Amino acid sequence: MAKQEDQFKKVISHAKEYGYIFQSSEIYDGLSAVYDYAQNGVELKKNIRDYWWKAMVQMHENIVGIDASILMHPTTWKASGHVDAFNDPLIDNKDSKKRYRADVLVEDYCAKIEAKIDKEVKKAAKRFGDAFNKEEFVSTNARVLGYQEKINTILGRLAKSLENEDLADVKALIEELEIADPLTGSKNWTDVKQFNLMFGTQLGASADSAMEVYLRPETAQGIFVNFLNVQKTGRMKIPFGIAQTGKAFRNEIVARQFIFRMREFEQMEMQFFVKPGSQKEWYKKWKETRLKWHLSLGMGEDNYRFHDHEKLAHYADAAADIEFKFPFGFKELEGIHSRTDFDLKAHEEFSGKKLQYFDPEDNSSYVPYVVETSIGLDRMFLAVFSKALQEEALENGTSRTVLKIPAVLAPTKAAVLPLVKKDGLPEVARKIVEDLKWDFIVSYDEKDAVGRRYRRQDAAGTPFCITVDHDTLEDDSVTIRHRDTMEQKRVKISEVKALIKEEVDMRTWLLKTK
Ligand code: GAP
């Protein structure tokens, strides 16, 4: 646990030191759970968004994008159920005055039991060596089975109490498990209460006519209310999808863990409209497609797992999370939900307008069913960044800090370095920058010894360094150094662009999803 916390602290400080993420309004001591993306962060975020958009919109003939407003008519949120049911169960500690999500306290308790399972697995793997079979071990080892049963019982009871709105039982569970305030150890809890997560504001200047509106808590509703507009103007045939990226706002009770849970964040969502009855098949397909997208980035198959929901939201007939192994354990990265016709039917009812599709194949009209894929852009950023940050021991006994961001997503693709600041080398290096900058974000660095510059670029996540030396003046060749392997190759200046392109091209990476 302490090791995990240290690693996470390193992630946060590296993100600041290398210009990825700053605390919002830092000079005023910051604003809780709100962050700013800095000069490198904004590029990484844009590249993740583009990678998603290309995979979801550009590569699918039947998916188009929109960009709906953050502010929507307030009835939208009545229809969607957010006004009445977008709540989290909160609990206060009477001694520390700290506020927590009651369900998260219980889940964290279970995560600790899960860590014990991990420990048993690691111990056994060491003991049995190559003969170790993890699946067999976790399904037969008595201690592991005991831990797992305990987790299942606790989470099962939590799910049931939340579903039945039995908040007294959630409190009872916290007390029975003797869960203490993680900061102070106090077990002096208040009752559990529901807390609505939407931010409200006023639309219009006059006090009499101002309208109470909300900052959207999810981008999805902008897609639902535009469903028929897009279908008709785009002459879309079912099955088809509408995709969108944009800001969402939630007044999270507990906003910890850096950009994992923010109050202002960005979502990348796609609603896929299908014929009623075919939703199960599409749900399965989108689960597979989205997992493949993640795996295409090469961040390790073992770092992902599905978590199928037992407790379903009132609008869903199936739901699963793709979980990622963050520095603080496996947590939700993306949700895939089969949302039935709940949203479109509710908007029909509240607006009095028909939101039906006329299916020319069987001359029928119906409200389509929806399968949604929904991923937090900031959470994906954290997954990429935290996985990328590594401390590597080198053969010569030293070590280096390297940010192995997949090259396709890296903010700066190459740094051009003249070996010395004289003899015409800076001029050649500048010329290379001038040429490459039409295709990639590149930087120029002439300060310090070249070894130090390599380390600086490694830590910033730049996949390629191009070094101009005295031989360059003779034969138009440069050294290209790969961040991950530290291998250096001599190539002609005229070949550099194609070499980088091959390695950072979205096509190369996305084809790995096939
Ligand atoms: N339209 C469905 C929806 O919004 P969700 O599970 O509430 O579903 C989808 O959110 C994704 O949005 C999550 O998997 C997560 O990646 C991201 N997300 C949700 N709340 C967030 C927060 N407070 N901060 C950062 N990302 C968040």
PDB file of N, CA, C and O and ligand atoms in Angstrom, residues 86 217-218 220 250 252 259-263 265 267 269 315 332-335 337 339 372 374-376 378-379, ligand 1:
ATOM      1  N   PHE A  86     -29.876  11.343  -9.197  1.00  0.00           N
ATOM      2  CA  PHE A  86     -28.421  11.378  -9.398  1.00  0.00           C
ATOM      3  C   PHE A  86     -27.750  11.725  -8.069  1.00  0.00           C
ATOM      4  O   PHE A  86     -27.204  12.811  -7.858  1.00  0.00           O
ATOM      5  N   PRO A 217     -24.260  16.850 -16.137  1.00  0.00           N
ATOM      6  CA  PRO A 217     -23.448  15.871 -15.398  1.00  0.00           C
ATOM      7  C   PRO A 217     -22.969  14.731 -16.296  1.00  0.00           C
ATOM      8  O   PRO A 217     -22.189  13.892 -15.866  1.00  0.00           O
ATOM      9  N   GLU A 218     -23.476  14.654 -17.524  1.00  0.00           N
ATOM     10  CA  GLU A 218     -22.986  13.684 -18.508  1.00  0.00           C
ATOM     11  C   GLU A 218     -23.271  14.294 -19.886  1.00  0.00           C
ATOM     12  O   GLU A 218     -24.189  15.109 -20.035  1.00  0.00           O
ATOM     13  N   ALA A 220     -24.138  12.566 -22.483  1.00  0.00           N
ATOM     14  CA  ALA A 220     -25.070  11.692 -23.201  1.00  0.00           C
ATOM     15  C   ALA A 220     -26.414  12.344 -23.539  1.00  0.00           C
ATOM     16  O   ALA A 220     -26.959  12.131 -24.624  1.00  0.00           O
ATOM     17  N   ARG A 250     -19.705  17.370 -11.958  1.00  0.00           N
ATOM     18  CA  ARG A 250     -20.370  16.661 -10.849  1.00  0.00           C
ATOM     19  C   ARG A 250     -19.798  17.180  -9.533  1.00  0.00           C
ATOM     20  O   ARG A 250     -18.584  17.238  -9.377  1.00  0.00           O
ATOM     21  N   GLU A 252     -18.839  16.105  -6.800  1.00  0.00           N
ATOM     22  CA  GLU A 252     -18.467  14.855  -6.131  1.00  0.00           C
ATOM     23  C   GLU A 252     -18.280  15.087  -4.622  1.00  0.00           C
ATOM     24  O   GLU A 252     -17.691  16.086  -4.208  1.00  0.00           O
ATOM     25  N   ILE A 259      -6.663  13.455 -10.755  1.00  0.00           N
ATOM     26  CA  ILE A 259      -7.662  13.640 -11.810  1.00  0.00           C
ATOM     27  C   ILE A 259      -8.551  12.410 -11.995  1.00  0.00           C
ATOM     28  O   ILE A 259      -9.289  12.324 -12.971  1.00  0.00           O
ATOM     29  N   PHE A 260      -8.498  11.447 -11.062  1.00  0.00           N
ATOM     30  CA  PHE A 260      -9.373  10.280 -11.189  1.00  0.00           C
ATOM     31  C   PHE A 260     -10.832  10.690 -10.973  1.00  0.00           C
ATOM     32  O   PHE A 260     -11.731  10.273 -11.697  1.00  0.00           O
ATOM     33  N   ARG A 261     -11.072  11.499  -9.955  1.00  0.00           N
ATOM     34  CA  ARG A 261     -12.449  11.931  -9.679  1.00  0.00           C
ATOM     35  C   ARG A 261     -12.447  13.443  -9.534  1.00  0.00           C
ATOM     36  O   ARG A 261     -11.986  13.985  -8.542  1.00  0.00           O
ATOM     37  N   MET A 262     -12.938  14.115 -10.568  1.00  0.00           N
ATOM     38  CA  MET A 262     -12.892  15.576 -10.583  1.00  0.00           C
ATOM     39  C   MET A 262     -14.300  16.152 -10.528  1.00  0.00           C
ATOM     40  O   MET A 262     -15.281  15.447 -10.775  1.00  0.00           O
ATOM     41  N   ARG A 263     -14.368  17.440 -10.251  1.00  0.00           N
ATOM     42  CA  ARG A 263     -15.689  18.079 -10.249  1.00  0.00           C
ATOM     43  C   ARG A 263     -15.993  18.645 -11.648  1.00  0.00           C
ATOM     44  O   ARG A 263     -17.142  18.796 -12.018  1.00  0.00           O
ATOM     45  N   PHE A 265     -14.830  17.665 -15.520  1.00  0.00           N
ATOM     46  CA  PHE A 265     -14.030  16.685 -16.263  1.00  0.00           C
ATOM     47  C   PHE A 265     -14.570  16.563 -17.676  1.00  0.00           C
ATOM     48  O   PHE A 265     -15.523  17.242 -18.053  1.00  0.00           O
ATOM     49  N   GLN A 267     -15.792  13.976 -20.868  1.00  0.00           N
ATOM     50  CA  GLN A 267     -16.205  12.626 -21.232  1.00  0.00           C
ATOM     51  C   GLN A 267     -16.082  12.424 -22.739  1.00  0.00           C
ATOM     52  O   GLN A 267     -16.145  13.390 -23.513  1.00  0.00           O
ATOM     53  N   GLU A 269     -18.197  10.066 -25.190  1.00  0.00           N
ATOM     54  CA  GLU A 269     -19.326   9.133 -25.140  1.00  0.00           C
ATOM     55  C   GLU A 269     -19.855   8.845 -26.540  1.00  0.00           C
ATOM     56  O   GLU A 269     -19.788   9.686 -27.430  1.00  0.00           O
ATOM     57  N   TYR A 315     -32.185   2.432 -15.650  1.00  0.00           N
ATOM     58  CA  TYR A 315     -32.393   2.496 -17.094  1.00  0.00           C
ATOM     59  C   TYR A 315     -31.683   1.382 -17.869  1.00  0.00           C
ATOM     60  O   TYR A 315     -31.796   1.304 -19.080  1.00  0.00           O
ATOM     61  N   GLU A 332     -12.612   1.765 -12.191  1.00  0.00           N
ATOM     62  CA  GLU A 332     -13.336   2.002 -13.444  1.00  0.00           C
ATOM     63  C   GLU A 332     -12.642   3.044 -14.322  1.00  0.00           C
ATOM     64  O   GLU A 332     -12.307   4.132 -13.873  1.00  0.00           O
ATOM     65  N   LEU A 333     -12.470   2.655 -15.590  1.00  0.00           N
ATOM     66  CA  LEU A 333     -11.926   3.586 -16.576  1.00  0.00           C
ATOM     67  C   LEU A 333     -13.014   3.968 -17.577  1.00  0.00           C
ATOM     68  O   LEU A 333     -13.114   5.110 -18.012  1.00  0.00           O
ATOM     69  N   GLU A 334     -13.813   2.971 -17.957  1.00  0.00           N
ATOM     70  CA  GLU A 334     -14.846   3.201 -18.972  1.00  0.00           C
ATOM     71  C   GLU A 334     -16.078   2.380 -18.637  1.00  0.00           C
ATOM     72  O   GLU A 334     -15.952   1.294 -18.056  1.00  0.00           O
ATOM     73  N   GLY A 335     -17.247   2.884 -19.003  1.00  0.00           N
ATOM     74  CA  GLY A 335     -18.479   2.127 -18.786  1.00  0.00           C
ATOM     75  C   GLY A 335     -19.126   1.785 -20.124  1.00  0.00           C
ATOM     76  O   GLY A 335     -19.127   2.600 -21.048  1.00  0.00           O
ATOM     77  N   HIS A 337     -22.838   0.504 -21.338  1.00  0.00           N
ATOM     78  CA  HIS A 337     -24.159   0.312 -20.731  1.00  0.00           C
ATOM     79  C   HIS A 337     -25.201   0.026 -21.811  1.00  0.00           C
ATOM     80  O   HIS A 337     -25.230   0.719 -22.829  1.00  0.00           O
ATOM     81  N   ARG A 339     -28.673   0.754 -22.350  1.00  0.00           N
ATOM     82  CA  ARG A 339     -29.573   1.697 -21.660  1.00  0.00           C
ATOM     83  C   ARG A 339     -31.029   1.543 -22.060  1.00  0.00           C
ATOM     84  O   ARG A 339     -31.859   2.414 -21.737  1.00  0.00           O
ATOM     85  N   GLU A 372     -24.418   2.274 -24.913  1.00  0.00           N
ATOM     86  CA  GLU A 372     -23.557   3.444 -24.736  1.00  0.00           C
ATOM     87  C   GLU A 372     -22.141   3.009 -24.351  1.00  0.00           C
ATOM     88  O   GLU A 372     -21.971   2.095 -23.550  1.00  0.00           O
ATOM     89  N   SER A 374     -18.864   4.938 -22.621  1.00  0.00           N
ATOM     90  CA  SER A 374     -18.606   6.228 -21.960  1.00  0.00           C
ATOM     91  C   SER A 374     -17.286   6.171 -21.201  1.00  0.00           C
ATOM     92  O   SER A 374     -17.127   5.399 -20.266  1.00  0.00           O
ATOM     93  N   ILE A 375     -16.350   7.011 -21.638  1.00  0.00           N
ATOM     94  CA  ILE A 375     -15.043   6.997 -20.991  1.00  0.00           C
ATOM     95  C   ILE A 375     -14.656   8.414 -20.579  1.00  0.00           C
ATOM     96  O   ILE A 375     -14.945   9.376 -21.284  1.00  0.00           O
ATOM     97  N   GLY A 376     -14.049   8.532 -19.407  1.00  0.00           N
ATOM     98  CA  GLY A 376     -13.578   9.833 -18.941  1.00  0.00           C
ATOM     99  C   GLY A 376     -12.218  10.116 -19.559  1.00  0.00           C
ATOM    100  O   GLY A 376     -11.300   9.300 -19.439  1.00  0.00           O
ATOM    101  N   ASP A 378     -10.076  12.437 -18.767  1.00  0.00           N
ATOM    102  CA  ASP A 378      -9.069  12.705 -17.731  1.00  0.00           C
ATOM    103  C   ASP A 378      -8.609  11.387 -17.092  1.00  0.00           C
ATOM    104  O   ASP A 378      -7.443  11.217 -16.766  1.00  0.00           O
ATOM    105  N   ARG A 379      -9.553  10.469 -16.951  1.00  0.00           N
ATOM    106  CA  ARG A 379      -9.221   9.186 -16.340  1.00  0.00           C
ATOM    107  C   ARG A 379      -8.313   8.382 -17.275  1.00  0.00           C
ATOM    108  O   ARG A 379      -7.400   7.689 -16.841  1.00  0.00           O
TER     109      ARG A 379
HETATM  110  N1  GAP B   1     -23.349   8.584 -19.632  1.00  0.00           N
HETATM  111  C1  GAP B   1     -22.953   7.583 -18.730  1.00  0.00           C
HETATM  112  C2  GAP B   1     -22.088   8.060 -17.645  1.00  0.00           C
HETATM  113  O1  GAP B   1     -21.865   9.248 -17.476  1.00  0.00           O
HETATM  114  P1  GAP B   1     -20.612   7.235 -15.666  1.00  0.00           P
HETATM  115  O2  GAP B   1     -20.181   5.843 -15.311  1.00  0.00           O
HETATM  116  O3  GAP B   1     -21.235   8.063 -14.634  1.00  0.00           O
HETATM  117  O4  GAP B   1     -21.584   7.040 -16.903  1.00  0.00           O
HETATM  118  C3  GAP B   1     -18.679   7.514 -17.404  1.00  0.00           C
HETATM  119  O5  GAP B   1     -19.361   8.000 -16.253  1.00  0.00           O
HETATM  120  C4  GAP B   1     -17.192   7.710 -17.274  1.00  0.00           C
HETATM  121  O6  GAP B   1     -16.906   9.083 -16.983  1.00  0.00           O
HETATM  122  C5  GAP B   1     -16.548   6.931 -16.140  1.00  0.00           C
HETATM  123  O7  GAP B   1     -16.223   5.621 -16.525  1.00  0.00           O
HETATM  124  C6  GAP B   1     -15.309   7.754 -15.842  1.00  0.00           C
HETATM  125  O8  GAP B   1     -14.257   7.405 -16.733  1.00  0.00           O
HETATM  126  C7  GAP B   1     -15.756   9.165 -16.156  1.00  0.00           C
HETATM  127  N2  GAP B   1     -16.100   9.908 -14.926  1.00  0.00           N
HETATM  128  C8  GAP B   1     -17.250   9.863 -14.218  1.00  0.00           C
HETATM  129  N3  GAP B   1     -17.200  10.694 -13.162  1.00  0.00           N
HETATM  130  C9  GAP B   1     -15.988  11.288 -13.195  1.00  0.00           C
HETATM  131  C10 GAP B   1     -15.324  12.257 -12.373  1.00  0.00           C
HETATM  132  N4  GAP B   1     -15.930  12.797 -11.327  1.00  0.00           N
HETATM  133  N5  GAP B   1     -14.061  12.629 -12.704  1.00  0.00           N
HETATM  134  C11 GAP B   1     -13.453  12.089 -13.784  1.00  0.00           C
HETATM  135  N6  GAP B   1     -14.022  11.189 -14.601  1.00  0.00           N
HETATM  136  C12 GAP B   1     -15.268  10.783 -14.315  1.00  0.00           C
END
